[in-house]
């Protein structure tokens, strides 16, 4: 398992150059969910950015609405090429909110909008990953809120460079059954995120998700990609929380 961390959770504590130095000392290989302006900072620190994101990557206005396709496709074509040129392995995308669009139609719309970008990702050796988010607490009305829906989209597009970003916290909020779903759908998953529940905070024994068992399940599938820590630290010692999270997830 390669260890990564989402900078937005720690932005209020450290500048990016400071954070790079600290997480590298903890044995992390990546800081993710960063835009192109930050990639050089991470690279100069001897790290990578496992998942790239830019300002046009909009959670609520995604590929499930054909009105967004032209704008998103134009920007993602440039973004995928830019990621490839900078050695960024994956870029994130989103389904968008339902806004009255049925799950069946939303899946069809996403497939139409993303198919050409999946081919572009293949061409440039970058993975395009769509994130599973919960629509119960954090992202009301978001469409890709169940594993089966995300898996159906990945299977419909049928590209080795289009995968699901399986966020364990969001999946637990929506449906639970984490390990069974990982075993069932692992072939469509290209990245994992963590956080504790309730609260989206530390992943220690103060919350309900059994991360050591989940990590072992992930490893048993043969996954050797990145695991992104995406919890919001509350201990008052954010780096210690991050150190403990990496320890918990090192099986």
Tab-separated table of C-alpha atoms in Angstrom, residues 26-242:
chain	number	residue	atom	x	y	z
A	26	UNK	CA	6.397	10.267	8.188
A	27	UNK	CA	6.930	7.998	5.173
A	28	UNK	CA	4.163	9.293	2.907
A	29	UNK	CA	4.778	9.204	-0.831
A	30	UNK	CA	2.050	11.560	-2.007
A	31	UNK	CA	-0.020	14.638	-1.214
A	32	UNK	CA	-3.195	14.616	-3.293
A	33	UNK	CA	-6.226	16.608	-4.446
A	34	UNK	CA	-3.916	19.366	-5.657
A	35	UNK	CA	-4.064	21.522	-8.765
A	36	UNK	CA	-1.317	22.169	-11.317
A	37	UNK	CA	-0.029	25.228	-9.475
A	38	UNK	CA	0.995	22.980	-6.561
A	39	UNK	CA	2.430	20.008	-8.426
A	40	UNK	CA	5.944	21.437	-8.683
A	41	UNK	CA	6.073	22.133	-4.934
A	42	UNK	CA	5.244	18.510	-4.195
A	43	UNK	CA	7.610	17.175	-6.849
A	44	UNK	CA	10.502	19.341	-5.609
A	45	UNK	CA	9.952	17.858	-2.151
A	46	UNK	CA	10.437	14.335	-3.530
A	47	UNK	CA	6.747	13.425	-3.436
A	48	UNK	CA	4.042	12.882	-6.014
A	49	UNK	CA	0.411	13.957	-6.258
A	50	UNK	CA	-1.582	10.728	-6.493
A	51	UNK	CA	-4.793	12.514	-7.560
A	52	UNK	CA	-4.951	15.825	-9.380
A	53	UNK	CA	-7.889	18.208	-9.171
A	54	UNK	CA	-8.585	21.639	-10.647
A	55	UNK	CA	-11.124	24.405	-10.080
A	56	UNK	CA	-13.392	23.252	-12.926
A	57	UNK	CA	-13.816	19.796	-11.326
A	58	UNK	CA	-17.228	20.548	-9.857
A	59	UNK	CA	-18.929	18.110	-7.481
A	60	UNK	CA	-22.482	19.332	-8.087
A	61	UNK	CA	-22.208	20.122	-11.815
A	62	UNK	CA	-20.848	16.942	-13.324
A	63	UNK	CA	-21.160	14.535	-16.207
A	64	UNK	CA	-24.716	13.397	-15.448
A	65	UNK	CA	-26.048	16.575	-17.087
A	66	UNK	CA	-25.340	16.835	-20.838
A	67	UNK	CA	-25.387	20.627	-20.524
A	68	UNK	CA	-22.021	20.339	-18.753
A	69	UNK	CA	-20.347	18.016	-21.255
A	70	UNK	CA	-18.774	20.511	-23.653
A	71	UNK	CA	-17.263	22.609	-20.866
A	72	UNK	CA	-15.993	19.613	-18.909
A	73	UNK	CA	-14.622	17.761	-21.924
A	74	UNK	CA	-12.688	20.805	-23.135
A	75	UNK	CA	-11.105	21.304	-19.718
A	76	UNK	CA	-10.468	17.631	-18.962
A	77	UNK	CA	-8.704	17.068	-22.274
A	78	UNK	CA	-6.207	19.769	-21.321
A	79	UNK	CA	-6.046	18.548	-17.727
A	80	UNK	CA	-5.328	14.921	-18.633
A	81	UNK	CA	-2.496	15.976	-20.924
A	82	UNK	CA	-1.133	18.309	-18.257
A	83	UNK	CA	-1.250	15.519	-15.677
A	84	UNK	CA	0.602	13.179	-18.015
A	85	UNK	CA	3.318	15.757	-18.672
A	86	UNK	CA	3.834	16.191	-14.925
A	87	UNK	CA	3.747	12.537	-13.921
A	88	UNK	CA	0.407	12.760	-12.097
A	89	UNK	CA	-1.090	9.235	-12.168
A	90	UNK	CA	-4.790	10.082	-11.684
A	91	UNK	CA	-7.248	12.948	-12.003
A	92	UNK	CA	-10.612	13.149	-10.276
A	93	UNK	CA	-14.090	13.660	-11.721
A	94	UNK	CA	-17.634	13.735	-10.380
A	95	UNK	CA	-21.083	12.598	-11.415
A	96	UNK	CA	-22.813	15.813	-10.347
A	97	UNK	CA	-26.055	16.220	-8.408
A	98	UNK	CA	-29.239	14.516	-9.586
A	99	UNK	CA	-31.391	17.627	-9.945
A	100	UNK	CA	-34.288	15.383	-10.918
A	101	UNK	CA	-32.238	13.166	-13.256
A	102	UNK	CA	-32.969	9.472	-12.633
A	103	UNK	CA	-30.100	7.166	-11.725
A	104	UNK	CA	-30.586	5.280	-14.993
A	105	UNK	CA	-30.471	8.433	-17.126
A	106	UNK	CA	-27.647	9.889	-15.063
A	107	UNK	CA	-25.556	6.792	-15.714
A	108	UNK	CA	-26.237	7.000	-19.453
A	109	UNK	CA	-25.353	10.697	-19.499
A	110	UNK	CA	-22.140	10.156	-17.561
A	111	UNK	CA	-21.093	7.361	-19.906
A	112	UNK	CA	-21.656	9.570	-22.957
A	113	UNK	CA	-19.737	12.453	-21.448
A	114	UNK	CA	-16.845	10.412	-20.084
A	115	UNK	CA	-16.250	7.857	-22.848
A	116	UNK	CA	-14.061	10.137	-24.981
A	117	UNK	CA	-12.144	11.278	-21.906
A	118	UNK	CA	-11.460	7.691	-20.868
A	119	UNK	CA	-9.922	7.137	-24.302
A	120	UNK	CA	-7.882	10.311	-23.848
A	121	UNK	CA	-6.729	9.018	-20.455
A	122	UNK	CA	-5.651	5.741	-22.080
A	123	UNK	CA	-3.702	7.658	-24.707
A	124	UNK	CA	-1.800	9.669	-22.109
A	125	UNK	CA	-1.378	6.981	-19.448
A	126	UNK	CA	-3.486	8.721	-16.800
A	127	UNK	CA	-6.372	7.279	-14.774
A	128	UNK	CA	-9.639	9.186	-14.637
A	129	UNK	CA	-11.381	8.338	-11.354
A	130	UNK	CA	-14.956	9.193	-10.378
A	131	UNK	CA	-15.535	9.644	-6.652
A	132	UNK	CA	-18.178	7.905	-4.582
A	133	UNK	CA	-19.621	10.492	-2.152
A	134	UNK	CA	-22.436	10.322	0.363
A	135	UNK	CA	-25.636	12.240	-0.315
A	136	UNK	CA	-26.901	11.810	3.249
A	137	UNK	CA	-24.599	14.116	5.245
A	138	UNK	CA	-22.031	15.924	3.098
A	139	UNK	CA	-23.185	16.143	-0.528
A	140	UNK	CA	-26.972	16.239	-0.753
A	141	UNK	CA	-28.403	14.954	-4.060
A	142	UNK	CA	-25.033	13.706	-5.403
A	143	UNK	CA	-25.673	10.903	-7.886
A	144	UNK	CA	-22.667	8.589	-7.556
A	145	UNK	CA	-23.537	7.740	-3.959
A	146	UNK	CA	-23.638	3.927	-4.110
A	147	UNK	CA	-20.931	1.461	-5.067
A	148	UNK	CA	-23.144	-0.460	-7.485
A	149	UNK	CA	-23.946	2.685	-9.482
A	150	UNK	CA	-20.295	3.673	-9.752
A	151	UNK	CA	-19.309	0.133	-10.677
A	152	UNK	CA	-21.996	0.004	-13.380
A	153	UNK	CA	-20.609	3.208	-14.893
A	154	UNK	CA	-17.039	1.897	-14.898
A	155	UNK	CA	-18.179	-1.352	-16.488
A	156	UNK	CA	-20.271	0.464	-19.101
A	157	UNK	CA	-17.332	2.627	-20.197
A	158	UNK	CA	-15.039	-0.404	-20.145
A	159	UNK	CA	-11.708	1.393	-20.071
A	160	UNK	CA	-8.722	0.304	-17.945
A	161	UNK	CA	-8.087	4.009	-17.342
A	162	UNK	CA	-11.514	4.837	-15.924
A	163	UNK	CA	-12.071	3.672	-12.342
A	164	UNK	CA	-13.998	4.367	-9.149
A	165	UNK	CA	-12.525	6.322	-6.257
A	166	UNK	CA	-13.904	4.329	-3.338
A	167	UNK	CA	-14.137	6.606	-0.317
A	168	UNK	CA	-14.585	4.330	2.692
A	169	UNK	CA	-16.097	7.058	4.868
A	170	UNK	CA	-18.704	8.037	2.272
A	171	UNK	CA	-19.496	4.383	1.517
A	172	UNK	CA	-20.020	3.627	5.204
A	173	UNK	CA	-22.441	6.559	5.519
A	174	UNK	CA	-24.523	5.391	2.556
A	175	UNK	CA	-24.493	1.614	2.652
A	176	UNK	CA	-21.948	-0.013	4.956
A	177	UNK	CA	-21.022	-3.548	3.823
A	178	UNK	CA	-17.546	-2.184	3.083
A	179	UNK	CA	-15.463	-5.353	2.843
A	180	UNK	CA	-18.052	-7.319	0.862
A	181	UNK	CA	-18.295	-4.480	-1.641
A	182	UNK	CA	-14.517	-4.173	-1.893
A	183	UNK	CA	-14.238	-7.894	-2.641
A	184	UNK	CA	-17.114	-7.744	-5.120
A	185	UNK	CA	-16.089	-4.574	-6.957
A	186	UNK	CA	-12.314	-4.327	-6.465
A	187	UNK	CA	-11.613	-4.633	-10.187
A	188	UNK	CA	-13.402	-1.320	-10.863
A	189	UNK	CA	-11.711	0.558	-7.984
A	190	UNK	CA	-8.663	2.678	-8.771
A	191	UNK	CA	-8.129	4.579	-5.516
A	192	UNK	CA	-9.217	4.602	-1.866
A	193	UNK	CA	-9.883	7.355	0.694
A	194	UNK	CA	-10.244	7.137	4.466
A	195	UNK	CA	-11.896	9.050	7.319
A	196	UNK	CA	-13.575	8.162	10.583
A	197	UNK	CA	-17.298	8.026	11.234
A	198	UNK	CA	-19.062	9.848	12.753
A	199	UNK	CA	-17.479	13.240	12.123
A	200	UNK	CA	-15.020	12.552	9.279
A	201	UNK	CA	-12.210	12.764	11.821
A	202	UNK	CA	-9.377	10.493	12.978
A	203	UNK	CA	-9.534	6.816	12.002
A	204	UNK	CA	-8.549	5.508	15.442
A	205	UNK	CA	-10.690	3.563	17.917
A	206	UNK	CA	-12.842	6.629	18.640
A	207	UNK	CA	-14.993	5.812	15.596
A	208	UNK	CA	-16.910	2.903	14.129
A	209	UNK	CA	-14.955	1.786	11.041
A	210	UNK	CA	-12.534	-1.117	11.519
A	211	UNK	CA	-9.733	0.137	9.284
A	212	UNK	CA	-7.126	-2.602	9.917
A	213	UNK	CA	-9.552	-5.268	8.691
A	214	UNK	CA	-10.615	-3.126	5.718
A	215	UNK	CA	-6.999	-2.482	4.709
A	216	UNK	CA	-6.241	-6.192	4.892
A	217	UNK	CA	-9.265	-6.846	2.678
A	218	UNK	CA	-8.008	-4.292	0.152
A	219	UNK	CA	-4.552	-5.831	0.136
A	220	UNK	CA	-5.998	-9.313	-0.288
A	221	UNK	CA	-7.524	-8.158	-3.589
A	222	UNK	CA	-4.017	-7.448	-4.891
A	223	UNK	CA	-4.390	-3.682	-4.820
A	224	UNK	CA	-1.022	-1.911	-4.695
A	225	UNK	CA	-2.026	1.675	-5.451
A	226	UNK	CA	-2.410	4.678	-3.187
A	227	UNK	CA	-4.497	4.994	-0.037
A	228	UNK	CA	-5.397	8.637	0.606
A	229	UNK	CA	-5.966	9.783	4.187
A	230	UNK	CA	-8.835	12.313	4.054
A	231	UNK	CA	-9.781	12.809	7.686
A	232	UNK	CA	-10.082	16.183	9.440
A	233	UNK	CA	-7.803	16.108	12.505
A	234	UNK	CA	-9.283	17.154	15.846
A	235	UNK	CA	-6.648	15.946	18.319
A	236	UNK	CA	-4.735	19.213	18.426
A	237	UNK	CA	-1.723	17.301	17.091
A	238	UNK	CA	-2.485	16.829	13.389
A	239	UNK	CA	0.829	15.239	12.458
A	240	UNK	CA	0.535	12.739	15.297
A	241	UNK	CA	-2.971	11.882	14.081
A	242	UNK	CA	-1.551	11.375	10.595
